[in-house]
mmCIF file of C-alpha atoms and ligand atoms in Angstrom:
data_model
loop_
_atom_site.group_PDB
_atom_site.id
_atom_site.type_symbol
_atom_site.label_atom_id
_atom_site.label_comp_id
_atom_site.label_asym_id
_atom_site.label_seq_id
_atom_site.Cartn_x
_atom_site.Cartn_y
_atom_site.Cartn_z
ATOM 1 C CA MET A 627 112.543 145.486 120.817
ATOM 2 C CA PHE A 628 115.396 144.010 122.629
ATOM 3 C CA ASP A 629 114.640 143.903 126.474
ATOM 4 C CA PRO A 630 117.609 142.978 128.550
ATOM 5 C CA THR A 631 115.536 142.640 131.761
ATOM 6 C CA LEU A 632 113.293 140.094 130.065
ATOM 7 C CA SER A 633 115.994 138.102 128.582
ATOM 8 C CA ARG A 634 117.871 137.923 131.772
ATOM 9 C CA ARG A 635 114.692 136.623 133.520
ATOM 10 C CA ALA A 636 114.377 134.086 130.792
ATOM 11 C CA LEU A 637 117.823 132.856 131.191
ATOM 12 C CA LEU A 638 117.425 132.470 134.898
ATOM 13 C CA GLY A 639 114.049 130.666 134.531
ATOM 14 C CA ALA A 640 115.914 128.238 132.058
ATOM 15 C CA ALA A 641 118.569 127.754 134.431
ATOM 16 C CA ALA A 642 116.097 127.210 137.418
ATOM 17 C CA ALA A 643 114.301 124.563 135.266
ATOM 18 C CA ALA A 644 117.446 122.788 134.619
ATOM 19 C CA LEU A 645 117.992 122.319 138.344
ATOM 20 C CA VAL A 646 114.464 121.051 139.191
ATOM 21 C CA PRO A 647 114.801 117.601 140.855
ATOM 22 C CA ALA A 648 113.900 114.689 138.976
ATOM 23 C CA SER A 649 111.316 113.478 141.447
ATOM 24 C CA HIS A 650 109.242 116.993 140.800
ATOM 25 C CA MET A 651 109.592 116.463 137.037
ATOM 26 C CA ALA A 652 108.097 113.044 137.470
ATOM 27 C CA HIS A 653 105.248 114.567 139.396
ATOM 28 C CA ALA A 654 104.671 117.336 136.853
ATOM 29 C CA ALA A 655 104.544 114.670 134.016
ATOM 30 C CA LYS A 656 101.908 112.646 135.777
ATOM 31 C CA THR A 657 99.338 115.575 135.731
ATOM 32 C CA GLN A 658 96.471 114.197 133.533
ATOM 33 C CA LEU A 659 94.955 116.413 131.067
ATOM 34 C CA LEU A 660 91.028 116.491 131.143
ATOM 35 C CA ARG A 661 89.783 118.141 128.053
ATOM 36 C CA ILE A 662 86.254 119.077 128.160
ATOM 37 C CA SER A 663 84.137 119.977 125.146
ATOM 38 C CA THR A 664 80.427 121.327 125.068
ATOM 39 C CA PRO A 665 78.473 123.428 122.683
ATOM 40 C CA ALA A 666 76.873 125.113 125.804
ATOM 41 C CA VAL A 667 77.113 129.091 126.225
ATOM 42 C CA ALA A 668 79.126 130.198 129.306
ATOM 43 C CA ASP A 669 76.012 131.330 131.012
ATOM 44 C CA ASP A 670 74.191 128.183 130.954
ATOM 45 C CA TRP A 671 74.047 125.613 133.928
ATOM 46 C CA HIS A 672 75.486 122.725 131.970
ATOM 47 C CA ALA A 673 78.566 124.923 131.157
ATOM 48 C CA LYS A 674 78.871 126.290 134.731
ATOM 49 C CA MET A 675 78.715 122.842 136.353
ATOM 50 C CA TRP A 676 82.131 122.041 134.699
ATOM 51 C CA THR A 677 83.669 124.534 137.174
ATOM 52 C CA VAL A 678 82.014 122.867 139.898
ATOM 53 C CA PHE A 679 83.793 119.692 138.629
ATOM 54 C CA LYS A 680 87.074 121.114 138.454
ATOM 55 C CA GLU A 681 86.881 122.855 141.853
ATOM 56 C CA GLN A 682 86.048 119.438 143.432
ATOM 57 C CA LEU A 683 88.939 117.747 141.561
ATOM 58 C CA ASP A 684 91.444 120.581 142.538
ATOM 59 C CA LYS A 685 90.377 120.247 146.038
ATOM 60 C CA GLN A 686 90.416 116.387 146.324
ATOM 61 C CA ALA A 687 93.597 115.923 144.290
ATOM 62 C CA PRO A 688 95.620 118.758 143.980
ATOM 63 C CA GLY A 689 97.687 119.065 140.987
ATOM 64 C CA GLN A 690 96.830 115.669 139.621
ATOM 65 C CA PHE A 691 94.496 116.766 137.020
ATOM 66 C CA GLU A 692 94.543 119.836 134.584
ATOM 67 C CA VAL A 693 90.898 120.471 133.737
ATOM 68 C CA GLN A 694 90.567 122.526 130.413
ATOM 69 C CA ILE A 695 87.013 123.568 129.830
ATOM 70 C CA ASN A 696 85.999 124.474 126.142
ATOM 71 C CA LEU A 697 82.563 126.130 125.719
ATOM 72 C CA ASN A 698 80.550 127.095 122.554
ATOM 73 C CA GLY A 699 81.726 124.110 120.566
ATOM 74 C CA SER A 700 85.134 125.568 120.443
ATOM 75 C CA LEU A 701 86.985 122.511 120.499
ATOM 76 C CA PHE A 702 84.425 119.965 119.106
ATOM 77 C CA LYS A 703 81.327 121.012 117.239
ATOM 78 C CA GLN A 704 77.938 119.804 118.478
ATOM 79 C CA GLY A 705 77.468 116.106 118.045
ATOM 80 C CA ALA A 706 81.127 115.457 117.250
ATOM 81 C CA GLU A 707 82.075 114.921 120.934
ATOM 82 C CA ALA A 708 81.452 111.206 121.094
ATOM 83 C CA VAL A 709 83.681 110.151 118.102
ATOM 84 C CA ALA A 710 86.557 112.404 119.647
ATOM 85 C CA LEU A 711 86.256 110.767 122.962
ATOM 86 C CA ALA A 712 86.313 107.227 121.502
ATOM 87 C CA ARG A 713 89.444 108.098 119.546
ATOM 88 C CA GLY A 714 91.123 109.622 122.773
ATOM 89 C CA ASN A 715 91.210 113.076 121.291
ATOM 90 C CA LEU A 716 88.813 114.454 124.169
ATOM 91 C CA GLU A 717 88.620 113.222 127.687
ATOM 92 C CA LEU A 718 85.072 114.394 128.801
ATOM 93 C CA ALA A 719 81.809 115.821 127.513
ATOM 94 C CA SER A 720 78.184 116.020 128.290
ATOM 95 C CA ILE A 721 76.353 114.151 125.284
ATOM 96 C CA SER A 722 72.715 113.919 124.602
ATOM 97 C CA ALA A 723 70.514 110.827 124.343
ATOM 98 C CA PHE A 724 70.260 111.828 120.662
ATOM 99 C CA ASP A 725 74.066 111.484 120.196
ATOM 100 C CA ILE A 726 73.919 108.041 122.020
ATOM 101 C CA ALA A 727 70.965 106.660 119.855
ATOM 102 C CA LYS A 728 73.130 106.962 116.746
ATOM 103 C CA VAL A 729 75.046 103.956 118.106
ATOM 104 C CA VAL A 730 72.868 102.537 120.705
ATOM 105 C CA PRO A 731 69.214 102.487 119.129
ATOM 106 C CA ALA A 732 67.586 101.627 122.255
ATOM 107 C CA PHE A 733 68.477 104.941 123.551
ATOM 108 C CA SER A 734 66.274 106.544 121.036
ATOM 109 C CA LEU A 735 63.369 105.760 123.427
ATOM 110 C CA PHE A 736 64.604 108.944 125.313
ATOM 111 C CA THR A 737 64.450 111.056 122.193
ATOM 112 C CA ALA A 738 60.779 110.850 121.863
ATOM 113 C CA GLY A 739 58.410 113.236 122.970
ATOM 114 C CA TYR A 740 56.085 112.978 125.994
ATOM 115 C CA MET A 741 57.973 109.519 127.216
ATOM 116 C CA LEU A 742 59.298 110.928 130.434
ATOM 117 C CA ARG A 743 57.048 112.700 132.943
ATOM 118 C CA ASP A 744 59.151 115.170 134.670
ATOM 119 C CA PRO A 745 62.975 115.522 135.932
ATOM 120 C CA ALA A 746 62.426 113.031 138.946
ATOM 121 C CA HIS A 747 61.240 110.464 136.503
ATOM 122 C CA LEU A 748 64.217 110.994 134.284
ATOM 123 C CA MET A 749 66.617 110.803 137.101
ATOM 124 C CA ALA A 750 65.010 107.670 138.506
ATOM 125 C CA VAL A 751 65.134 105.881 135.122
ATOM 126 C CA MET A 752 68.796 106.801 134.433
ATOM 127 C CA GLY A 753 69.830 106.373 137.884
ATOM 128 C CA GLY A 754 68.274 102.845 138.156
ATOM 129 C CA PRO A 755 68.690 99.420 136.553
ATOM 130 C CA ILE A 756 67.410 100.696 133.154
ATOM 131 C CA GLY A 757 70.114 103.232 132.799
ATOM 132 C CA ALA A 758 72.753 100.851 134.377
ATOM 133 C CA ASP A 759 72.110 98.094 131.759
ATOM 134 C CA LEU A 760 71.866 100.722 128.855
ATOM 135 C CA TYR A 761 75.311 102.229 130.065
ATOM 136 C CA LYS A 762 76.924 98.909 129.847
ATOM 137 C CA GLU A 763 75.982 98.999 126.118
ATOM 138 C CA VAL A 764 77.110 102.459 125.625
ATOM 139 C CA SER A 765 80.446 101.545 126.853
ATOM 140 C CA ALA A 766 80.938 98.483 124.940
ATOM 141 C CA LYS A 767 79.866 99.981 121.516
ATOM 142 C CA MET A 768 80.902 103.693 122.007
ATOM 143 C CA ASP A 769 84.077 103.219 124.048
ATOM 144 C CA ILE A 770 82.794 105.782 126.670
ATOM 145 C CA THR A 771 81.731 105.586 130.308
ATOM 146 C CA VAL A 772 78.731 107.385 131.577
ATOM 147 C CA LEU A 773 79.684 109.161 134.913
ATOM 148 C CA SER A 774 76.391 110.650 135.604
ATOM 149 C CA PRO A 775 73.065 111.460 133.937
ATOM 150 C CA LEU A 776 71.831 115.184 133.950
ATOM 151 C CA TYR A 777 68.680 117.083 133.522
ATOM 152 C CA LEU A 778 68.859 119.515 130.759
ATOM 153 C CA GLY A 779 65.443 121.012 131.095
ATOM 154 C CA THR A 780 61.941 120.462 129.601
ATOM 155 C CA ARG A 781 61.863 121.657 126.094
ATOM 156 C CA GLN A 782 59.336 124.381 125.127
ATOM 157 C CA LEU A 783 58.611 125.898 121.800
ATOM 158 C CA ASN A 784 59.764 129.626 121.239
ATOM 159 C CA LEU A 785 58.386 131.529 118.193
ATOM 160 C CA ARG A 786 59.864 134.437 116.361
ATOM 161 C CA GLN A 787 56.578 136.028 116.120
ATOM 162 C CA LYS A 788 53.261 135.742 117.869
ATOM 163 C CA ARG A 789 50.892 133.036 116.726
ATOM 164 C CA GLU A 790 47.880 131.165 117.934
ATOM 165 C CA VAL A 791 49.163 127.789 118.769
ATOM 166 C CA LYS A 792 46.599 125.561 120.387
ATOM 167 C CA THR A 793 47.247 122.141 118.494
ATOM 168 C CA PRO A 794 49.932 120.670 116.258
ATOM 169 C CA ALA A 795 47.793 121.788 113.254
ATOM 170 C CA ASP A 796 48.757 125.300 114.146
ATOM 171 C CA LEU A 797 52.369 124.761 113.510
ATOM 172 C CA LYS A 798 51.732 123.779 110.018
ATOM 173 C CA GLY A 799 54.490 125.302 107.743
ATOM 174 C CA VAL A 800 56.410 126.753 110.787
ATOM 175 C CA LYS A 801 60.235 126.178 110.097
ATOM 176 C CA LEU A 802 61.153 124.890 113.665
ATOM 177 C CA ARG A 803 64.859 124.472 114.081
ATOM 178 C CA MET A 804 66.032 121.264 115.387
ATOM 179 C CA PRO A 805 69.760 120.014 115.703
ATOM 180 C CA SER A 806 70.648 117.872 112.530
ATOM 181 C CA THR A 807 69.995 114.123 113.218
ATOM 182 C CA LYS A 808 66.976 112.364 112.013
ATOM 183 C CA GLU A 809 65.789 111.670 115.738
ATOM 184 C CA TRP A 810 65.562 115.388 116.270
ATOM 185 C CA LEU A 811 63.980 115.984 112.907
ATOM 186 C CA LEU A 812 61.468 113.403 113.728
ATOM 187 C CA LEU A 813 60.563 115.005 116.964
ATOM 188 C CA GLY A 814 60.063 118.422 115.380
ATOM 189 C CA ASN A 815 57.764 116.974 112.619
ATOM 190 C CA ALA A 816 55.882 115.188 115.092
ATOM 191 C CA LEU A 817 54.932 118.318 116.823
ATOM 192 C CA GLY A 818 53.265 119.504 113.533
ATOM 193 C CA ALA A 819 56.188 121.861 112.332
ATOM 194 C CA THR A 820 58.446 121.669 109.594
ATOM 195 C CA ALA A 821 61.651 120.515 111.209
ATOM 196 C CA THR A 822 64.384 122.725 110.050
ATOM 197 C CA PRO A 823 68.091 121.510 110.924
ATOM 198 C CA LEU A 824 70.494 124.096 112.122
ATOM 199 C CA ALA A 825 73.488 123.837 114.757
ATOM 200 C CA PHE A 826 72.937 125.438 118.052
ATOM 201 C CA GLY A 827 75.489 128.153 117.563
ATOM 202 C CA GLU A 828 73.426 129.572 114.683
ATOM 203 C CA VAL A 829 70.116 129.800 116.006
ATOM 204 C CA TYR A 830 70.273 133.056 117.489
ATOM 205 C CA LEU A 831 71.137 134.695 114.047
ATOM 206 C CA GLY A 832 68.465 132.432 112.335
ATOM 207 C CA LEU A 833 65.902 133.670 114.517
ATOM 208 C CA LYS A 834 67.075 137.252 114.049
ATOM 209 C CA THR A 835 67.036 137.139 110.080
ATOM 210 C CA GLY A 836 64.118 134.885 109.828
ATOM 211 C CA THR A 837 65.684 131.960 108.303
ATOM 212 C CA ILE A 838 63.858 130.044 110.898
ATOM 213 C CA ASP A 839 60.571 130.811 112.590
ATOM 214 C CA ALA A 840 60.911 128.767 115.803
ATOM 215 C CA GLN A 841 63.337 126.995 118.069
ATOM 216 C CA ASP A 842 62.746 124.570 120.990
ATOM 217 C CA ASN A 843 64.933 124.451 123.984
ATOM 218 C CA PRO A 844 64.401 124.473 127.876
ATOM 219 C CA LEU A 845 63.772 127.872 129.413
ATOM 220 C CA PRO A 846 67.132 128.252 131.049
ATOM 221 C CA THR A 847 68.796 127.850 127.650
ATOM 222 C CA THR A 848 66.370 130.151 126.074
ATOM 223 C CA LYS A 849 67.560 132.712 128.494
ATOM 224 C CA SER A 850 71.299 132.104 128.560
ATOM 225 C CA ALA A 851 71.563 131.855 124.801
ATOM 226 C CA LYS A 852 69.404 135.006 124.646
ATOM 227 C CA PHE A 853 67.088 133.655 122.178
ATOM 228 C CA TYR A 854 64.374 135.834 124.003
ATOM 229 C CA GLU A 855 65.862 138.912 122.279
ATOM 230 C CA VAL A 856 64.897 137.705 118.955
ATOM 231 C CA THR A 857 61.554 136.130 119.685
ATOM 232 C CA GLN A 858 58.152 137.047 120.844
ATOM 233 C CA GLN A 859 56.224 134.108 122.119
ATOM 234 C CA ILE A 860 56.868 131.107 124.345
ATOM 235 C CA THR A 861 54.466 128.218 124.054
ATOM 236 C CA LEU A 862 54.531 125.787 127.008
ATOM 237 C CA THR A 863 54.228 122.449 125.184
ATOM 238 C CA ASN A 864 56.467 120.491 127.635
ATOM 239 C CA HIS A 865 57.414 118.119 124.771
ATOM 240 C CA LEU A 866 60.576 116.775 125.986
ATOM 241 C CA VAL A 867 62.053 116.004 129.420
ATOM 242 C CA ASP A 868 65.709 116.570 127.969
ATOM 243 C CA SER A 869 68.819 114.903 129.398
ATOM 244 C CA LEU A 870 72.641 114.796 129.048
ATOM 245 C CA PHE A 871 75.245 112.403 130.098
ATOM 246 C CA ILE A 872 78.497 113.225 131.518
ATOM 247 C CA VAL A 873 80.703 110.657 129.833
ATOM 248 C CA VAL A 874 84.500 109.893 129.938
ATOM 249 C CA SER A 875 86.721 108.430 127.293
ATOM 250 C CA ASN A 876 87.463 104.778 127.990
ATOM 251 C CA LYS A 877 90.953 105.282 126.628
ATOM 252 C CA LEU A 878 91.407 107.432 129.967
ATOM 253 C CA TRP A 879 89.039 105.749 132.171
ATOM 254 C CA GLN A 880 90.328 102.134 131.866
ATOM 255 C CA GLY A 881 93.869 103.152 132.649
ATOM 256 C CA LEU A 882 92.905 104.863 135.884
ATOM 257 C CA PRO A 883 93.299 103.566 139.322
ATOM 258 C CA ALA A 884 90.194 102.932 141.209
ATOM 259 C CA GLN A 885 90.736 105.906 143.673
ATOM 260 C CA GLU A 886 90.998 108.454 140.573
ATOM 261 C CA GLN A 887 88.030 106.878 138.709
ATOM 262 C CA GLN A 888 85.980 107.463 142.048
ATOM 263 C CA ARG A 889 87.269 110.919 142.295
ATOM 264 C CA LEU A 890 86.036 111.623 138.718
ATOM 265 C CA LYS A 891 82.720 109.829 139.258
ATOM 266 C CA SER A 892 82.086 111.915 142.381
ATOM 267 C CA ALA A 893 83.134 115.273 140.738
ATOM 268 C CA ALA A 894 80.802 114.518 137.917
ATOM 269 C CA GLN A 895 77.891 113.591 140.245
ATOM 270 C CA ALA A 896 78.542 116.926 142.054
ATOM 271 C CA ALA A 897 78.504 119.008 138.689
ATOM 272 C CA ALA A 898 75.262 117.201 137.881
ATOM 273 C CA LEU A 899 73.560 117.899 141.029
ATOM 274 C CA TYR A 900 74.545 121.466 140.858
ATOM 275 C CA ASN A 901 73.163 121.810 137.200
ATOM 276 C CA ASN A 902 69.886 120.193 138.173
ATOM 277 C CA THR A 903 69.189 122.249 141.182
ATOM 278 C CA GLN A 904 69.915 125.488 139.552
ATOM 279 C CA ARG A 905 68.092 124.458 136.366
ATOM 280 C CA MET A 906 64.919 123.310 138.068
ATOM 281 C CA ALA A 907 64.752 126.457 140.242
ATOM 282 C CA ASP A 908 65.245 128.559 136.946
ATOM 283 C CA GLU A 909 62.495 126.680 135.164
ATOM 284 C CA LYS A 910 60.211 127.788 138.136
ATOM 285 C CA ASN A 911 61.042 131.395 137.935
ATOM 286 C CA LEU A 912 61.864 132.197 134.368
ATOM 287 C CA LEU A 913 58.333 132.933 132.761
ATOM 288 C CA ALA A 914 58.012 136.106 134.888
ATOM 289 C CA PHE A 915 61.394 137.237 133.383
ATOM 290 C CA PHE A 916 60.339 136.462 129.804
ATOM 291 C CA GLU A 917 57.306 138.370 130.203
ATOM 292 C CA SER A 918 59.053 141.334 131.546
ATOM 293 C CA GLN A 919 61.159 141.234 128.277
ATOM 294 C CA GLY A 920 57.740 141.591 126.291
ATOM 295 C CA LEU A 921 57.265 138.054 125.339
ATOM 296 C CA ARG A 922 53.859 136.313 125.313
ATOM 297 C CA VAL A 923 53.682 133.025 127.172
ATOM 298 C CA THR A 924 50.832 130.713 126.044
ATOM 299 C CA THR A 925 49.559 127.207 127.399
ATOM 300 C CA PRO A 926 48.590 125.041 124.158
ATOM 301 C CA ASP A 927 46.371 121.821 124.403
ATOM 302 C CA VAL A 928 49.186 119.777 125.818
ATOM 303 C CA ALA A 929 47.009 116.594 125.372
ATOM 304 C CA ALA A 930 46.356 117.135 121.640
ATOM 305 C CA PHE A 931 50.289 117.518 121.359
ATOM 306 C CA ARG A 932 50.902 114.525 123.384
ATOM 307 C CA THR A 933 48.344 112.299 120.969
ATOM 308 C CA ALA A 934 49.823 113.542 117.783
ATOM 309 C CA VAL A 935 53.440 113.020 118.972
ATOM 310 C CA HIS A 936 52.729 109.579 120.461
ATOM 311 C CA ASN A 937 50.903 108.607 117.068
ATOM 312 C CA ALA A 938 53.856 109.837 115.004
ATOM 313 C CA TYR A 939 56.395 107.755 117.070
ATOM 314 C CA ALA A 940 54.224 104.699 116.958
ATOM 315 C CA GLY A 941 54.474 104.458 113.186
ATOM 316 C CA SER A 942 58.096 105.457 113.186
ATOM 317 C CA GLU A 943 61.224 103.347 112.050
ATOM 318 C CA LEU A 944 62.738 104.440 115.424
ATOM 319 C CA ALA A 945 60.240 103.010 117.535
ATOM 320 C CA LYS A 946 60.666 99.728 115.797
ATOM 321 C CA GLN A 947 64.202 99.612 117.373
ATOM 322 C CA TRP A 948 62.997 99.900 120.909
ATOM 323 C CA PRO A 949 63.498 96.518 122.823
ATOM 324 C CA ALA A 950 60.169 95.032 123.516
ATOM 325 C CA GLY A 951 58.607 96.093 126.878
ATOM 326 C CA LEU A 952 61.198 98.966 127.605
ATOM 327 C CA ALA A 953 58.665 101.765 127.044
ATOM 328 C CA GLU A 954 56.304 100.198 129.513
ATOM 329 C CA ARG A 955 59.298 99.561 131.969
ATOM 330 C CA VAL A 956 60.103 102.897 131.666
ATOM 331 C CA ALA A 957 56.598 104.172 132.271
ATOM 332 C CA ALA A 958 56.229 102.288 135.396
ATOM 333 C CA VAL A 959 59.245 103.676 136.895
ATOM 334 C CA ARG A 960 58.137 105.903 140.004
HETATM 335 C C1 KDO B 1273 70.031 122.206 120.869
HETATM 336 O O1 KDO B 1273 70.898 122.258 120.230
HETATM 337 O O2 KDO B 1273 69.158 122.534 120.883
HETATM 338 C C2 KDO B 1273 70.458 121.530 122.226
HETATM 339 O O3 KDO B 1273 69.637 122.029 123.350
HETATM 340 C C3 KDO B 1273 70.581 119.927 122.143
HETATM 341 C C4 KDO B 1273 71.290 119.314 123.416
HETATM 342 O O4 KDO B 1273 71.334 117.941 123.131
HETATM 343 C C5 KDO B 1273 72.641 119.959 123.605
HETATM 344 O O5 KDO B 1273 73.546 119.798 122.689
HETATM 345 C C6 KDO B 1273 72.545 121.389 123.661
HETATM 346 O O6 KDO B 1273 71.775 122.075 122.661
HETATM 347 C C7 KDO B 1273 73.712 122.191 123.974
HETATM 348 O O7 KDO B 1273 74.498 121.696 124.960
HETATM 349 C C8 KDO B 1273 73.737 123.866 124.200
HETATM 350 O O8 KDO B 1273 72.922 124.103 125.064
#
């Protein structure tokens, strides 16, 4: 229906816009859009960290950046972010070692089970000279710049039904959901299960309906994505100290003045620190929560899993692509 008040307001708005001084228009045009895409659910720490990122930028450079946070893979689906960044269709994302390994084979070392000891080891490796060298290769080959590594958590098995799981042999025939790349499938099979590819957004329903028997994720994600509602057991395999990398498109990065680069980097580091702190605290406390929800928490023979996984990787095509001595250098980092 025709609303005279609205139309008068609209006309006044248009008139006011026409009177905006040119200097202000120039300022408005300078605002840099930062599109972020992540498959993470709103409640997970690596989704919430982007608000920390945004708040820090808004404080340090008011009006300079427009930060647009897209969750649940709503802008780009899981795994598609790196290509979108390289093409300049996306400015920022948190991508995994698995995503990077598709283009930089050395990175697949960090997709291997039982390679990193704990979050401190991960951050020391990725924040030190090994990380710095690899990031140069990432920038050259993928057209993205790593602003900060972060800790996604230590991956644990989460089963739809209760089951005795002591060694990898006990997972024979278990359809263990993994993301779809060959590096992920290798990990799932190395654990003794039948790795079954499925996107993150479909895991809840897959567990509910029984198209898959299990999934593996760090405990904070098993909570935030509510997988505990449709599963009965958590088995503490600790098989992967998992990482993500906050990355920015070189199309944006290389055109930014040094001060703005510094602001983005510092906001990314603040976001990563927030994520890491919250996540590690959660990992200490969540088992009690899962038990209160009726899940059984079990401890398998981790040494048996470690040996089987190491053997599986030792004979793999993937390991042939690891630069000589890199695994030893990683292990020596304290
Ligand atoms: C997953 O699909 O299991 C995974 O944990 C893989 C990670 O690399 C990362 O993509 C993560 O999902 C998403 O960020 C959702 O938490």
